[in-house]
Amino acid sequence: MKDSLGSVQSLLVLGGGSDIALATARRLAQDKTKRIILAGRPSERMEAGADLLRGLGAEVRVVEFDALEFAGHDDTLAPLFAEGDIDVVLLAFGVLGDQAADERDPMAAAKVAQTNYVGAVTSSLVVAEALKKQGHGALVVLSSVAAERGRKDNFIYGSSKAGLDTFAQGLGDALQGTGVHVMVVRPGFVESKMTAGRPKSPMSTTPEAVAEGIVDGLRRDADLIWVPAQLRYVFSGLRHLPRPAFRKVVEKQA
């Protein structure tokens, strides 16, 4: 449970090898978070991240978790809450896919949707139930600005994030009064291993900036944050642009 100053004591990360996940875990470990569970597919990256967090004084455990193994999410995640209360669950897994290739390969497109949406739904419901039994805690869900409006260059990824975004908003409302809080995070283009080699978009950000936004949002019990924050105002305009005008804006950015 959070301490008397509201600081996070324990963290569970789903997608423990992602840049944003590790940046957030580092930021929290530098504060007062001393118990961290990194759940994800086994990788040297996640193990190295765990070692770094241990160097910051945190007690770190690495757990094997696969977003696509839907049927096993309950067996994998629910027991983690029996080991002790978890203050924050960060859902940080996701795949970008290759839009052009995935359009030619429907099964590859399905894998993007299953990872980013179906896997997120099943795992979120498991941890939400566990948090409800605790009577407190926060679920932080990484969405994307791509969820706001379909674009021809990323509509498979964007539509999966749009589904997740809507799901997380509704889940947050359903959990009102239970002591559990859901926060949706909409980052812009994040310079990370996921986007390596891709051209940057305007108002690009970094994993560290997203982590800082998450920590600040948790402190304020925010329902939704944008990183950078100015994107909220940019997309409030873009959301209402007629489609022909929106296409021209996208073309200029390409």
PDB file of C-alpha atoms in Angstrom:
ATOM      1  CA  MET A   1       0.000   0.000   0.000  1.00  0.00           C
ATOM      2  CA  LYS A   2       1.166   3.563  -0.683  1.00  0.00           C
ATOM      3  CA  ASP A   3       2.891   5.185   2.262  1.00  0.00           C
ATOM      4  CA  SER A   4       1.521   8.174   4.199  1.00  0.00           C
ATOM      5  CA  LEU A   5       2.919  10.531   1.537  1.00  0.00           C
ATOM      6  CA  GLY A   6       1.220   8.653  -1.289  1.00  0.00           C
ATOM      7  CA  SER A   7       4.425   7.126  -2.647  1.00  0.00           C
ATOM      8  CA  VAL A   8       4.179   3.843  -4.550  1.00  0.00           C
ATOM      9  CA  GLN A   9       5.661   0.923  -2.581  1.00  0.00           C
ATOM     10  CA  SER A  10       5.170  -1.918  -5.073  1.00  0.00           C
ATOM     11  CA  LEU A  11       4.939  -2.179  -8.868  1.00  0.00           C
ATOM     12  CA  LEU A  12       3.981  -4.915 -11.326  1.00  0.00           C
ATOM     13  CA  VAL A  13       4.977  -4.321 -14.939  1.00  0.00           C
ATOM     14  CA  LEU A  14       3.401  -6.283 -17.793  1.00  0.00           C
ATOM     15  CA  GLY A  15       5.847  -6.001 -20.654  1.00  0.00           C
ATOM     16  CA  GLY A  16       8.858  -5.636 -18.392  1.00  0.00           C
ATOM     17  CA  GLY A  17      11.347  -5.348 -21.231  1.00  0.00           C
ATOM     18  CA  SER A  18       9.893  -2.254 -22.871  1.00  0.00           C
ATOM     19  CA  ASP A  19      11.771   1.035 -22.768  1.00  0.00           C
ATOM     20  CA  ILE A  20       8.843   2.925 -21.225  1.00  0.00           C
ATOM     21  CA  ALA A  21       8.306   0.187 -18.624  1.00  0.00           C
ATOM     22  CA  LEU A  22      11.926   0.162 -17.525  1.00  0.00           C
ATOM     23  CA  ALA A  23      12.150   3.960 -17.513  1.00  0.00           C
ATOM     24  CA  THR A  24       9.051   4.107 -15.296  1.00  0.00           C
ATOM     25  CA  ALA A  25      10.367   1.409 -12.974  1.00  0.00           C
ATOM     26  CA  ARG A  26      13.700   3.245 -12.669  1.00  0.00           C
ATOM     27  CA  ARG A  27      11.923   6.513 -11.923  1.00  0.00           C
ATOM     28  CA  LEU A  28       9.795   4.896  -9.220  1.00  0.00           C
ATOM     29  CA  ALA A  29      12.744   2.965  -7.750  1.00  0.00           C
ATOM     30  CA  GLN A  30      14.623   6.245  -7.401  1.00  0.00           C
ATOM     31  CA  ASP A  31      11.677   7.444  -5.346  1.00  0.00           C
ATOM     32  CA  LYS A  32      10.372   4.941  -2.788  1.00  0.00           C
ATOM     33  CA  THR A  33       9.252   1.871  -4.755  1.00  0.00           C
ATOM     34  CA  LYS A  34      11.158  -1.053  -3.294  1.00  0.00           C
ATOM     35  CA  ARG A  35       9.277  -4.113  -4.597  1.00  0.00           C
ATOM     36  CA  ILE A  36       9.098  -4.528  -8.376  1.00  0.00           C
ATOM     37  CA  ILE A  37       7.912  -7.452 -10.494  1.00  0.00           C
ATOM     38  CA  LEU A  38       8.884  -7.429 -14.179  1.00  0.00           C
ATOM     39  CA  ALA A  39       6.618  -9.742 -16.175  1.00  0.00           C
ATOM     40  CA  GLY A  40       7.344 -10.442 -19.811  1.00  0.00           C
ATOM     41  CA  ARG A  41       8.866 -12.807 -22.300  1.00  0.00           C
ATOM     42  CA  PRO A  42      12.354 -13.859 -21.151  1.00  0.00           C
ATOM     43  CA  SER A  43      15.035 -11.578 -22.583  1.00  0.00           C
ATOM     44  CA  GLU A  44      18.489 -10.271 -21.778  1.00  0.00           C
ATOM     45  CA  ARG A  45      16.987  -6.783 -21.888  1.00  0.00           C
ATOM     46  CA  MET A  46      14.521  -7.500 -19.077  1.00  0.00           C
ATOM     47  CA  GLU A  47      17.192  -9.255 -16.986  1.00  0.00           C
ATOM     48  CA  ALA A  48      19.531  -6.291 -17.447  1.00  0.00           C
ATOM     49  CA  GLY A  49      16.710  -3.966 -16.426  1.00  0.00           C
ATOM     50  CA  ALA A  50      16.116  -6.060 -13.317  1.00  0.00           C
ATOM     51  CA  ASP A  51      19.806  -5.862 -12.384  1.00  0.00           C
ATOM     52  CA  LEU A  52      19.767  -2.106 -12.802  1.00  0.00           C
ATOM     53  CA  LEU A  53      16.714  -1.800 -10.546  1.00  0.00           C
ATOM     54  CA  ARG A  54      18.363  -4.000  -7.923  1.00  0.00           C
ATOM     55  CA  GLY A  55      21.310  -1.627  -8.068  1.00  0.00           C
ATOM     56  CA  LEU A  56      18.905   1.137  -7.101  1.00  0.00           C
ATOM     57  CA  GLY A  57      17.935  -0.802  -3.989  1.00  0.00           C
ATOM     58  CA  ALA A  58      14.719  -2.445  -5.191  1.00  0.00           C
ATOM     59  CA  GLU A  59      13.714  -6.036  -4.555  1.00  0.00           C
ATOM     60  CA  VAL A  60      13.079  -7.287  -8.101  1.00  0.00           C
ATOM     61  CA  ARG A  61      11.489 -10.457  -9.369  1.00  0.00           C
ATOM     62  CA  VAL A  62      11.277 -11.498 -13.022  1.00  0.00           C
ATOM     63  CA  VAL A  63       8.216 -13.511 -14.110  1.00  0.00           C
ATOM     64  CA  GLU A  64       7.561 -15.130 -17.493  1.00  0.00           C
ATOM     65  CA  PHE A  65       4.450 -13.647 -19.111  1.00  0.00           C
ATOM     66  CA  ASP A  66       3.233 -13.781 -22.705  1.00  0.00           C
ATOM     67  CA  ALA A  67       0.457 -11.397 -23.804  1.00  0.00           C
ATOM     68  CA  LEU A  68      -0.642 -13.912 -26.436  1.00  0.00           C
ATOM     69  CA  GLU A  69      -1.113 -16.762 -23.932  1.00  0.00           C
ATOM     70  CA  PHE A  70      -4.563 -15.495 -22.972  1.00  0.00           C
ATOM     71  CA  ALA A  71      -5.707 -18.675 -21.236  1.00  0.00           C
ATOM     72  CA  GLY A  72      -2.746 -18.556 -18.860  1.00  0.00           C
ATOM     73  CA  HIS A  73      -3.048 -14.965 -17.688  1.00  0.00           C
ATOM     74  CA  ASP A  74      -5.083 -15.796 -14.601  1.00  0.00           C
ATOM     75  CA  ASP A  75      -2.697 -18.565 -13.510  1.00  0.00           C
ATOM     76  CA  THR A  76       0.340 -16.328 -14.085  1.00  0.00           C
ATOM     77  CA  LEU A  77      -0.833 -13.008 -12.666  1.00  0.00           C
ATOM     78  CA  ALA A  78      -3.349 -13.701  -9.904  1.00  0.00           C
ATOM     79  CA  PRO A  79      -0.842 -15.534  -7.621  1.00  0.00           C
ATOM     80  CA  LEU A  80       1.468 -12.488  -7.676  1.00  0.00           C
ATOM     81  CA  PHE A  81      -1.071 -10.596  -5.579  1.00  0.00           C
ATOM     82  CA  ALA A  82      -1.077 -13.381  -2.977  1.00  0.00           C
ATOM     83  CA  GLU A  83       2.589 -12.569  -2.280  1.00  0.00           C
ATOM     84  CA  GLY A  84       1.751  -9.046  -1.141  1.00  0.00           C
ATOM     85  CA  ASP A  85      -0.229  -5.978  -2.120  1.00  0.00           C
ATOM     86  CA  ILE A  86       0.646  -4.296  -5.407  1.00  0.00           C
ATOM     87  CA  ASP A  87       0.119  -0.539  -5.570  1.00  0.00           C
ATOM     88  CA  VAL A  88       0.508  -0.024  -9.311  1.00  0.00           C
ATOM     89  CA  VAL A  89       0.210  -2.302 -12.341  1.00  0.00           C
ATOM     90  CA  LEU A  90       1.721  -0.867 -15.515  1.00  0.00           C
ATOM     91  CA  LEU A  91       0.453  -2.460 -18.730  1.00  0.00           C
ATOM     92  CA  ALA A  92       3.273  -1.615 -21.108  1.00  0.00           C
ATOM     93  CA  PHE A  93       3.424  -4.422 -23.657  1.00  0.00           C
ATOM     94  CA  GLY A  94       2.546  -3.925 -27.298  1.00  0.00           C
ATOM     95  CA  VAL A  95       3.811  -4.345 -30.829  1.00  0.00           C
ATOM     96  CA  LEU A  96       3.940  -1.789 -33.620  1.00  0.00           C
ATOM     97  CA  GLY A  97       3.911  -4.248 -36.502  1.00  0.00           C
ATOM     98  CA  ASP A  98       4.802  -3.428 -40.094  1.00  0.00           C
ATOM     99  CA  GLN A  99       1.780  -1.707 -41.607  1.00  0.00           C
ATOM    100  CA  ALA A 100       2.570  -2.377 -45.278  1.00  0.00           C
ATOM    101  CA  ALA A 101       3.547  -6.011 -44.693  1.00  0.00           C
ATOM    102  CA  ASP A 102       0.662  -6.635 -42.302  1.00  0.00           C
ATOM    103  CA  GLU A 103      -1.856  -5.363 -44.852  1.00  0.00           C
ATOM    104  CA  ARG A 104      -0.667  -8.190 -47.125  1.00  0.00           C
ATOM    105  CA  ASP A 105      -0.663 -10.747 -44.309  1.00  0.00           C
ATOM    106  CA  PRO A 106      -3.932 -10.781 -42.347  1.00  0.00           C
ATOM    107  CA  MET A 107      -2.544 -13.251 -39.793  1.00  0.00           C
ATOM    108  CA  ALA A 108       0.310 -10.873 -38.999  1.00  0.00           C
ATOM    109  CA  ALA A 109      -2.265  -8.088 -38.598  1.00  0.00           C
ATOM    110  CA  ALA A 110      -4.250 -10.359 -36.294  1.00  0.00           C
ATOM    111  CA  LYS A 111      -1.160 -10.847 -34.117  1.00  0.00           C
ATOM    112  CA  VAL A 112      -0.852  -7.082 -33.655  1.00  0.00           C
ATOM    113  CA  ALA A 113      -4.517  -6.860 -32.666  1.00  0.00           C
ATOM    114  CA  GLN A 114      -4.313  -9.895 -30.388  1.00  0.00           C
ATOM    115  CA  THR A 115      -1.237  -8.599 -28.590  1.00  0.00           C
ATOM    116  CA  ASN A 116      -2.265  -4.965 -28.218  1.00  0.00           C
ATOM    117  CA  TYR A 117      -5.966  -5.509 -27.574  1.00  0.00           C
ATOM    118  CA  VAL A 118      -6.983  -9.085 -26.702  1.00  0.00           C
ATOM    119  CA  GLY A 119      -3.951  -9.758 -24.523  1.00  0.00           C
ATOM    120  CA  ALA A 120      -4.410  -6.414 -22.817  1.00  0.00           C
ATOM    121  CA  VAL A 121      -8.097  -7.094 -22.147  1.00  0.00           C
ATOM    122  CA  THR A 122      -7.543 -10.504 -20.570  1.00  0.00           C
ATOM    123  CA  SER A 123      -4.583  -9.445 -18.438  1.00  0.00           C
ATOM    124  CA  SER A 124      -6.263  -6.175 -17.396  1.00  0.00           C
ATOM    125  CA  LEU A 125      -9.357  -8.011 -16.208  1.00  0.00           C
ATOM    126  CA  VAL A 126      -7.239 -10.406 -14.140  1.00  0.00           C
ATOM    127  CA  VAL A 127      -5.274  -7.641 -12.415  1.00  0.00           C
ATOM    128  CA  ALA A 128      -8.386  -5.460 -12.002  1.00  0.00           C
ATOM    129  CA  GLU A 129     -10.094  -8.261 -10.086  1.00  0.00           C
ATOM    130  CA  ALA A 130      -7.016  -8.721  -7.899  1.00  0.00           C
ATOM    131  CA  LEU A 131      -6.794  -4.979  -7.229  1.00  0.00           C
ATOM    132  CA  LYS A 132     -10.494  -4.950  -6.298  1.00  0.00           C
ATOM    133  CA  LYS A 133      -9.891  -7.690  -3.731  1.00  0.00           C
ATOM    134  CA  GLN A 134      -7.056  -5.587  -2.295  1.00  0.00           C
ATOM    135  CA  GLY A 135      -9.367  -2.594  -2.173  1.00  0.00           C
ATOM    136  CA  HIS A 136      -6.743  -0.230  -3.559  1.00  0.00           C
ATOM    137  CA  GLY A 137      -4.262   0.242  -6.368  1.00  0.00           C
ATOM    138  CA  ALA A 138      -3.877   1.708  -9.831  1.00  0.00           C
ATOM    139  CA  LEU A 139      -3.787   0.194 -13.308  1.00  0.00           C
ATOM    140  CA  VAL A 140      -1.806   2.289 -15.784  1.00  0.00           C
ATOM    141  CA  VAL A 141      -2.547   1.453 -19.426  1.00  0.00           C
ATOM    142  CA  LEU A 142      -0.281   2.581 -22.254  1.00  0.00           C
ATOM    143  CA  SER A 143      -2.424   3.720 -25.155  1.00  0.00           C
ATOM    144  CA  SER A 144      -1.195   6.001 -27.957  1.00  0.00           C
ATOM    145  CA  VAL A 145      -2.109   9.140 -29.845  1.00  0.00           C
ATOM    146  CA  ALA A 146      -2.589   6.710 -32.748  1.00  0.00           C
ATOM    147  CA  ALA A 147      -5.796   5.675 -30.989  1.00  0.00           C
ATOM    148  CA  GLU A 148      -7.316   9.075 -31.619  1.00  0.00           C
ATOM    149  CA  ARG A 149      -7.828   8.863 -35.368  1.00  0.00           C
ATOM    150  CA  GLY A 150      -7.158   6.326 -38.115  1.00  0.00           C
ATOM    151  CA  ARG A 151      -4.231   7.034 -40.443  1.00  0.00           C
ATOM    152  CA  LYS A 152      -3.330   5.116 -43.570  1.00  0.00           C
ATOM    153  CA  ASP A 153       0.232   4.525 -42.369  1.00  0.00           C
ATOM    154  CA  ASN A 154      -0.611   2.875 -39.025  1.00  0.00           C
ATOM    155  CA  PHE A 155      -4.298   1.974 -38.898  1.00  0.00           C
ATOM    156  CA  ILE A 156      -3.738  -1.626 -37.794  1.00  0.00           C
ATOM    157  CA  TYR A 157      -1.704  -0.564 -34.770  1.00  0.00           C
ATOM    158  CA  GLY A 158      -3.890   2.514 -34.212  1.00  0.00           C
ATOM    159  CA  SER A 159      -7.132   0.556 -34.240  1.00  0.00           C
ATOM    160  CA  SER A 160      -5.769  -1.913 -31.689  1.00  0.00           C
ATOM    161  CA  LYS A 161      -4.808   0.969 -29.419  1.00  0.00           C
ATOM    162  CA  ALA A 162      -8.192   2.630 -29.972  1.00  0.00           C
ATOM    163  CA  GLY A 163      -9.895  -0.538 -28.762  1.00  0.00           C
ATOM    164  CA  LEU A 164      -7.602  -0.705 -25.751  1.00  0.00           C
ATOM    165  CA  ASP A 165      -8.116   2.981 -24.977  1.00  0.00           C
ATOM    166  CA  THR A 166     -11.913   2.615 -24.970  1.00  0.00           C
ATOM    167  CA  PHE A 167     -11.702  -0.569 -22.915  1.00  0.00           C
ATOM    168  CA  ALA A 168      -9.479   1.071 -20.290  1.00  0.00           C
ATOM    169  CA  GLN A 169     -11.737   4.124 -20.000  1.00  0.00           C
ATOM    170  CA  GLY A 170     -14.773   1.914 -19.462  1.00  0.00           C
ATOM    171  CA  LEU A 171     -12.920  -0.312 -17.009  1.00  0.00           C
ATOM    172  CA  GLY A 172     -11.932   2.764 -15.027  1.00  0.00           C
ATOM    173  CA  ASP A 173     -15.567   3.848 -14.789  1.00  0.00           C
ATOM    174  CA  ALA A 174     -16.653   0.340 -13.806  1.00  0.00           C
ATOM    175  CA  LEU A 175     -14.122   0.356 -10.962  1.00  0.00           C
ATOM    176  CA  GLN A 176     -15.309   3.647  -9.482  1.00  0.00           C
ATOM    177  CA  GLY A 177     -15.931   3.236  -5.762  1.00  0.00           C
ATOM    178  CA  THR A 178     -13.787   0.096  -5.426  1.00  0.00           C
ATOM    179  CA  GLY A 179     -10.587   1.889  -4.465  1.00  0.00           C
ATOM    180  CA  VAL A 180      -9.017   0.988  -7.818  1.00  0.00           C
ATOM    181  CA  HIS A 181      -7.978   3.696 -10.248  1.00  0.00           C
ATOM    182  CA  VAL A 182      -7.301   3.317 -13.970  1.00  0.00           C
ATOM    183  CA  MET A 183      -5.109   5.827 -15.787  1.00  0.00           C
ATOM    184  CA  VAL A 184      -4.797   5.897 -19.585  1.00  0.00           C
ATOM    185  CA  VAL A 185      -1.529   7.209 -21.044  1.00  0.00           C
ATOM    186  CA  ARG A 186      -1.427   8.574 -24.596  1.00  0.00           C
ATOM    187  CA  PRO A 187       2.160   9.197 -25.643  1.00  0.00           C
ATOM    188  CA  GLY A 188       3.091  10.668 -28.978  1.00  0.00           C
ATOM    189  CA  PHE A 189       5.942   9.213 -31.044  1.00  0.00           C
ATOM    190  CA  VAL A 190       8.373   7.720 -28.506  1.00  0.00           C
ATOM    191  CA  GLU A 191      12.019   7.366 -29.479  1.00  0.00           C
ATOM    192  CA  SER A 192      12.621   3.773 -28.382  1.00  0.00           C
ATOM    193  CA  LYS A 193      13.649   0.343 -29.641  1.00  0.00           C
ATOM    194  CA  MET A 194      10.098  -0.119 -30.950  1.00  0.00           C
ATOM    195  CA  THR A 195      10.397   2.899 -33.259  1.00  0.00           C
ATOM    196  CA  ALA A 196      14.104   2.563 -34.104  1.00  0.00           C
ATOM    197  CA  GLY A 197      14.743   3.398 -37.755  1.00  0.00           C
ATOM    198  CA  ARG A 198      11.394   5.107 -38.264  1.00  0.00           C
ATOM    199  CA  PRO A 199      11.127   8.815 -39.064  1.00  0.00           C
ATOM    200  CA  LYS A 200      10.262  10.947 -36.049  1.00  0.00           C
ATOM    201  CA  SER A 201       6.913  12.699 -35.795  1.00  0.00           C
ATOM    202  CA  PRO A 202       6.379  16.262 -34.571  1.00  0.00           C
ATOM    203  CA  MET A 203       6.483  16.558 -30.767  1.00  0.00           C
ATOM    204  CA  SER A 204       8.374  13.275 -30.382  1.00  0.00           C
ATOM    205  CA  THR A 205       9.080  12.228 -26.824  1.00  0.00           C
ATOM    206  CA  THR A 206      11.283   9.827 -24.857  1.00  0.00           C
ATOM    207  CA  PRO A 207      10.665   6.881 -22.510  1.00  0.00           C
ATOM    208  CA  GLU A 208      12.001   8.995 -19.647  1.00  0.00           C
ATOM    209  CA  ALA A 209       9.505  11.795 -20.390  1.00  0.00           C
ATOM    210  CA  VAL A 210       6.647   9.280 -20.494  1.00  0.00           C
ATOM    211  CA  ALA A 211       7.832   7.834 -17.177  1.00  0.00           C
ATOM    212  CA  GLU A 212       7.856  11.299 -15.632  1.00  0.00           C
ATOM    213  CA  GLY A 213       4.332  11.880 -16.937  1.00  0.00           C
ATOM    214  CA  ILE A 214       3.147   8.582 -15.447  1.00  0.00           C
ATOM    215  CA  VAL A 215       4.608   9.381 -12.030  1.00  0.00           C
ATOM    216  CA  ASP A 216       3.035  12.836 -12.091  1.00  0.00           C
ATOM    217  CA  GLY A 217      -0.309  11.406 -13.236  1.00  0.00           C
ATOM    218  CA  LEU A 218      -0.306   8.841 -10.425  1.00  0.00           C
ATOM    219  CA  ARG A 219       0.408  11.593  -7.945  1.00  0.00           C
ATOM    220  CA  ARG A 220      -2.653  13.523  -9.223  1.00  0.00           C
ATOM    221  CA  ASP A 221      -4.882  10.425  -9.654  1.00  0.00           C
ATOM    222  CA  ALA A 222      -5.358  11.495 -13.273  1.00  0.00           C
ATOM    223  CA  ASP A 223      -7.687   9.486 -15.501  1.00  0.00           C
ATOM    224  CA  LEU A 224      -5.880  10.401 -18.726  1.00  0.00           C
ATOM    225  CA  ILE A 225      -2.519  11.930 -19.516  1.00  0.00           C
ATOM    226  CA  TRP A 226      -0.853  12.942 -22.776  1.00  0.00           C
ATOM    227  CA  VAL A 227       2.901  13.007 -23.272  1.00  0.00           C
ATOM    228  CA  PRO A 228       3.860  15.641 -24.150  1.00  0.00           C
ATOM    229  CA  ALA A 229       0.904  17.394 -22.548  1.00  0.00           C
ATOM    230  CA  GLN A 230       0.500  19.766 -25.525  1.00  0.00           C
ATOM    231  CA  LEU A 231      -0.744  16.865 -27.653  1.00  0.00           C
ATOM    232  CA  ARG A 232      -4.080  17.087 -25.836  1.00  0.00           C
ATOM    233  CA  TYR A 233      -4.726  20.422 -27.539  1.00  0.00           C
ATOM    234  CA  VAL A 234      -3.337  19.354 -30.904  1.00  0.00           C
ATOM    235  CA  PHE A 235      -5.620  16.343 -31.069  1.00  0.00           C
ATOM    236  CA  SER A 236      -8.641  18.222 -29.767  1.00  0.00           C
ATOM    237  CA  GLY A 237      -8.416  20.082 -33.079  1.00  0.00           C
ATOM    238  CA  LEU A 238      -7.392  17.170 -35.295  1.00  0.00           C
ATOM    239  CA  ARG A 239     -10.247  15.048 -33.931  1.00  0.00           C
ATOM    240  CA  HIS A 240     -12.809  17.341 -35.533  1.00  0.00           C
ATOM    241  CA  LEU A 241     -11.095  17.994 -38.857  1.00  0.00           C
ATOM    242  CA  PRO A 242     -13.051  16.758 -41.896  1.00  0.00           C
ATOM    243  CA  ARG A 243     -11.405  13.655 -43.331  1.00  0.00           C
ATOM    244  CA  PRO A 244     -10.106  15.317 -46.532  1.00  0.00           C
ATOM    245  CA  ALA A 245      -8.440  18.025 -44.442  1.00  0.00           C
ATOM    246  CA  PHE A 246      -7.065  15.438 -42.018  1.00  0.00           C
ATOM    247  CA  ARG A 247      -5.560  13.473 -44.929  1.00  0.00           C
ATOM    248  CA  LYS A 248      -3.760  16.610 -46.101  1.00  0.00           C
ATOM    249  CA  VAL A 249      -2.316  17.187 -42.640  1.00  0.00           C
ATOM    250  CA  VAL A 250      -1.072  13.599 -42.543  1.00  0.00           C
ATOM    251  CA  GLU A 251       0.433  13.901 -46.026  1.00  0.00           C
ATOM    252  CA  LYS A 252       2.377  16.994 -44.981  1.00  0.00           C
ATOM    253  CA  GLN A 253       3.835  15.108 -42.031  1.00  0.00           C
ATOM    254  CA  ALA A 254       4.897  12.128 -44.173  1.00  0.00           C
TER     255      ALA A 254
END
